[in-house]
Amino acid sequence: MTNVVYLDNNATTRVDPRVLDAMLPYFSDYYGNPSSMHSFGGGVAANIRAAREHLARLIGASPDEIVFTSCGTESDSTAIRAAIESYPAKKHLVTSRVEHPAVKNLFESLSKKGYHTTFVPVDGEGRLDLDYFYDSLSDDTAIVSLMWANNETGVIFPIEEVSRGVKERGIVFHTDAVQAVGKIPIDLGKTGVDMLSLSGHKIHAPKGIGALYIRKGTRFSPFLIGGHQEKGRRGGTENTAAIIGLGKAAELAKQRLDAGDYQRVSKLRDRLEEALLGQVPYTMVNGDRKHRLPNTSSVAFEYVEGEAILLMLNEYGVCASSGSACTSGSLEPSHVLRAMGVPFTAAHGSIRFSLSHYTTEKEIDFVLEKLPPIIARLRELSPFWAKKTA
Ligand code: PLP
């Protein structure tokens, strides 16, 4: 295995070896089509059913409410487009200012096509402005789409409470739970969520597999129209090996949640954060530290460039990110940090560390040994720092 310290698990995760083992026979021995009449294909269909059950158990759903898709992005698009098609007279859509591009960019594109869109603001800690949110809802609202947890800061929105409020008003509620599933307990029975998106590659399954939960009774129209797969809700021959992998990953994720494994991860994350805040001046944590995913930390090192930090960490084999994988590479500070009003000098020097249950204490120690001197060196070169300390 490549020798890296991998703290970029919100971008993607390593496939668990047990997931890979479960998948491999579906590339070789069990290649039958699950839709076939013969028992060679039927056997595959039975195992897909088992995978669906595992996934349903992870989120407190019933197996027939799960539709397999190709990724989180497809699930998001499918859900939002389905609501729009199901309620053609309604022209208003609601989301937040801090969504992943999979939702944000779709909303922006729909606003150019005649839909009236509301992007609800967040406060300085990344928390949803609930008064603004409820005031924005009307009889014309076709769908509310709010992420369960933010991919950059890890901040968790109060989805259980908010979804019930939306449901009472008879509006469809979708949540992008790509970062939340498998990291925090989710019991959809306790919520008013009508549709939920998730993605395999964030929970140690492979890339190219996702799922959409569709609550029984929700009006729905498919995005991919074709065969009768997924009970007519998503055409296309099933990605059998990946579905089996996602089922296994869901089973393992549930075991980890039940065993409280994420407490160990959050302790490691907190140790990293506390040590950085203690050792490096002009450093702060972005987002509400109380209501946060256990694995995520967005740390702002003022007066340095995030990209420069990442390049120097990369020299030591440390993988982190300067925002979401999709926004890094651009010099614009992330829309999430801008929406939170993080000052320019801090937003530019923000690094996201995202841990997993594979992360070890030794790896955190290694980062703590290397990172403070990197920041000190970069600040020596920074004109902003020179001005600050003049
Ligand atoms: N939504 C969130 C919150 C994400 O973090 C991501 C990926 O980073 C996605 C959606 C997109 O998921 P996928 O890469 O499976 O399309």
Short mmCIF file of C-alpha atoms in Angstrom, two decimals, residues 34-200:
data_model
loop_
_atom_site.label_atom_id
_atom_site.label_comp_id
_atom_site.label_asym_id
_atom_site.label_seq_id
_atom_site.Cartn_x
_atom_site.Cartn_y
_atom_site.Cartn_z
CA PRO A 34 -29.99 -10.09 -11.79
CA SER A 35 -32.99 -9.55 -14.09
CA SER A 36 -32.56 -12.95 -15.80
CA MET A 37 -35.08 -15.73 -15.33
CA HIS A 38 -32.42 -18.39 -14.68
CA SER A 39 -31.18 -19.13 -11.20
CA PHE A 40 -27.61 -18.10 -12.13
CA GLY A 41 -28.87 -14.50 -12.41
CA GLY A 42 -31.45 -15.00 -9.67
CA GLY A 43 -28.70 -15.80 -7.17
CA VAL A 44 -27.16 -12.41 -7.83
CA ALA A 45 -30.58 -10.77 -7.38
CA ALA A 46 -30.89 -12.44 -3.96
CA ASN A 47 -27.57 -10.98 -2.86
CA ILE A 48 -28.54 -7.54 -4.13
CA ARG A 49 -31.62 -7.84 -1.93
CA ALA A 50 -29.34 -8.57 1.04
CA ALA A 51 -27.21 -5.51 0.21
CA ARG A 52 -30.35 -3.38 0.07
CA GLU A 53 -31.34 -4.66 3.51
CA HIS A 54 -27.95 -3.75 4.99
CA LEU A 55 -28.14 -0.25 3.57
CA ALA A 56 -31.73 0.21 4.77
CA ARG A 57 -30.72 -0.88 8.28
CA LEU A 58 -27.91 1.70 8.37
CA ILE A 59 -30.35 4.60 7.86
CA GLY A 60 -33.52 3.25 9.48
CA ALA A 61 -35.37 2.70 6.20
CA SER A 62 -37.20 -0.19 4.62
CA PRO A 63 -35.33 -2.07 1.84
CA ASP A 64 -37.85 -1.20 -0.87
CA GLU A 65 -37.28 2.50 -0.17
CA ILE A 66 -33.68 2.18 -1.45
CA VAL A 67 -32.78 2.81 -5.11
CA PHE A 68 -29.18 2.18 -6.18
CA THR A 69 -27.61 4.92 -8.31
CA SER A 70 -24.14 5.64 -9.66
CA CYS A 71 -23.09 8.28 -7.10
CA GLY A 72 -24.21 10.95 -4.67
CA THR A 73 -24.47 13.50 -7.46
CA GLU A 74 -26.90 11.32 -9.41
CA SER A 75 -28.99 10.79 -6.27
CA ASP A 76 -29.16 14.56 -5.64
CA SER A 77 -30.13 15.34 -9.23
CA THR A 78 -32.70 12.55 -9.33
CA ALA A 79 -34.39 13.69 -6.11
CA ILE A 80 -34.56 17.37 -7.02
CA ARG A 81 -35.71 16.77 -10.59
CA ALA A 82 -38.30 14.23 -9.42
CA ALA A 83 -39.89 16.79 -7.08
CA ILE A 84 -39.95 19.43 -9.80
CA GLU A 85 -41.61 17.01 -12.23
CA SER A 86 -44.07 15.78 -9.65
CA TYR A 87 -45.26 19.29 -8.76
CA PRO A 88 -45.12 21.14 -12.12
CA ALA A 89 -47.19 24.10 -10.90
CA LYS A 90 -44.71 24.91 -8.10
CA LYS A 91 -41.78 27.09 -9.09
CA HIS A 92 -39.94 27.78 -5.85
CA LEU A 93 -36.95 25.75 -4.60
CA VAL A 94 -35.14 26.10 -1.27
CA THR A 95 -31.61 25.12 -0.31
CA SER A 96 -28.73 26.56 1.74
CA ARG A 97 -25.72 28.66 0.81
CA VAL A 98 -23.26 25.97 1.85
CA GLU A 99 -24.35 22.96 -0.23
CA HIS A 100 -22.01 20.75 -2.20
CA PRO A 101 -21.81 21.68 -5.92
CA ALA A 102 -23.97 18.61 -6.67
CA VAL A 103 -26.92 20.60 -5.28
CA LYS A 104 -25.67 24.18 -5.49
CA ASN A 105 -24.87 24.09 -9.20
CA LEU A 106 -28.12 22.31 -10.06
CA PHE A 107 -30.09 25.00 -8.20
CA GLU A 108 -28.13 27.73 -10.00
CA SER A 109 -28.88 26.08 -13.33
CA LEU A 110 -32.59 25.75 -12.47
CA SER A 111 -32.74 29.41 -11.46
CA LYS A 112 -31.69 30.28 -15.02
CA LYS A 113 -34.58 28.15 -16.29
CA GLY A 114 -37.32 30.11 -14.58
CA TYR A 115 -37.33 28.63 -11.06
CA HIS A 116 -37.27 30.97 -8.11
CA THR A 117 -34.53 29.73 -5.76
CA THR A 118 -33.81 30.59 -2.15
CA PHE A 119 -30.32 29.98 -0.76
CA VAL A 120 -30.75 30.16 3.01
CA PRO A 121 -27.82 31.86 4.80
CA VAL A 122 -25.78 30.43 7.66
CA ASP A 123 -24.18 32.20 10.61
CA GLY A 124 -20.48 32.54 11.39
CA GLU A 125 -20.40 28.99 12.75
CA GLY A 126 -22.06 27.50 9.66
CA ARG A 127 -25.46 27.05 11.36
CA LEU A 128 -28.61 27.43 9.32
CA ASP A 129 -30.62 30.65 9.81
CA LEU A 130 -33.83 28.91 10.87
CA ASP A 131 -36.03 32.05 10.91
CA TYR A 132 -34.98 32.94 7.38
CA PHE A 133 -35.53 29.32 6.37
CA TYR A 134 -39.10 28.98 7.69
CA ASP A 135 -40.02 32.46 6.37
CA SER A 136 -38.92 31.42 2.89
CA LEU A 137 -41.35 28.48 2.62
CA SER A 138 -44.60 29.00 0.71
CA ASP A 139 -47.37 27.14 -1.14
CA ASP A 140 -45.26 27.57 -4.27
CA THR A 141 -42.26 25.62 -2.81
CA ALA A 142 -41.73 22.35 -4.71
CA ILE A 143 -38.78 21.05 -2.69
CA VAL A 144 -36.43 21.84 0.16
CA SER A 145 -32.97 20.33 -0.22
CA LEU A 146 -30.62 20.68 2.75
CA MET A 147 -27.42 18.80 3.41
CA TRP A 148 -27.26 16.72 6.58
CA ALA A 149 -23.59 17.50 7.22
CA ASN A 150 -21.23 19.88 5.49
CA ASN A 151 -18.36 18.34 3.55
CA GLU A 152 -15.93 21.17 4.36
CA THR A 153 -16.59 22.00 7.99
CA GLY A 154 -18.49 18.89 9.12
CA VAL A 155 -21.22 21.12 10.62
CA ILE A 156 -24.47 19.17 11.06
CA PHE A 157 -27.82 20.78 10.22
CA PRO A 158 -30.79 19.88 12.51
CA ILE A 159 -32.33 17.72 9.78
CA GLU A 160 -34.64 15.70 12.04
CA GLU A 161 -36.35 18.81 13.38
CA VAL A 162 -36.32 20.85 10.17
CA SER A 163 -37.61 18.01 7.99
CA ARG A 164 -40.59 17.51 10.29
CA GLY A 165 -41.38 21.24 10.06
CA VAL A 166 -41.21 21.09 6.28
CA LYS A 167 -43.34 17.96 6.13
CA GLU A 168 -46.08 19.66 8.20
CA ARG A 169 -46.29 22.26 5.45
CA GLY A 170 -46.75 19.53 2.80
CA ILE A 171 -43.44 20.28 1.03
CA VAL A 172 -41.07 17.59 -0.27
CA PHE A 173 -37.89 17.36 1.83
CA HIS A 174 -34.63 16.05 0.38
CA THR A 175 -31.34 15.77 2.23
CA ASP A 176 -27.87 15.30 0.81
CA ALA A 177 -26.51 12.97 3.49
CA VAL A 178 -23.41 11.94 1.55
CA GLN A 179 -21.10 13.02 4.40
CA ALA A 180 -23.37 12.04 7.27
CA VAL A 181 -24.26 8.44 6.47
CA GLY A 182 -22.05 5.98 8.33
CA LYS A 183 -20.48 8.71 10.49
CA ILE A 184 -23.45 9.57 12.70
CA PRO A 185 -26.52 7.50 13.56
CA ILE A 186 -29.41 8.13 11.19
CA ASP A 187 -32.93 6.86 11.80
CA LEU A 188 -35.17 8.08 9.01
CA GLY A 189 -38.26 6.85 10.83
CA LYS A 190 -37.81 9.77 13.27
CA THR A 191 -37.65 12.38 10.52
CA GLY A 192 -39.79 13.98 7.87
CA VAL A 193 -37.20 13.24 5.18
CA ASP A 194 -38.81 12.17 1.89
CA MET A 195 -35.59 11.55 -0.04
CA LEU A 196 -31.97 11.10 1.04
CA SER A 197 -28.78 10.85 -1.05
CA LEU A 198 -25.74 8.81 -0.10
CA SER A 199 -22.54 7.72 -1.79
CA GLY A 200 -20.49 4.54 -1.53
#
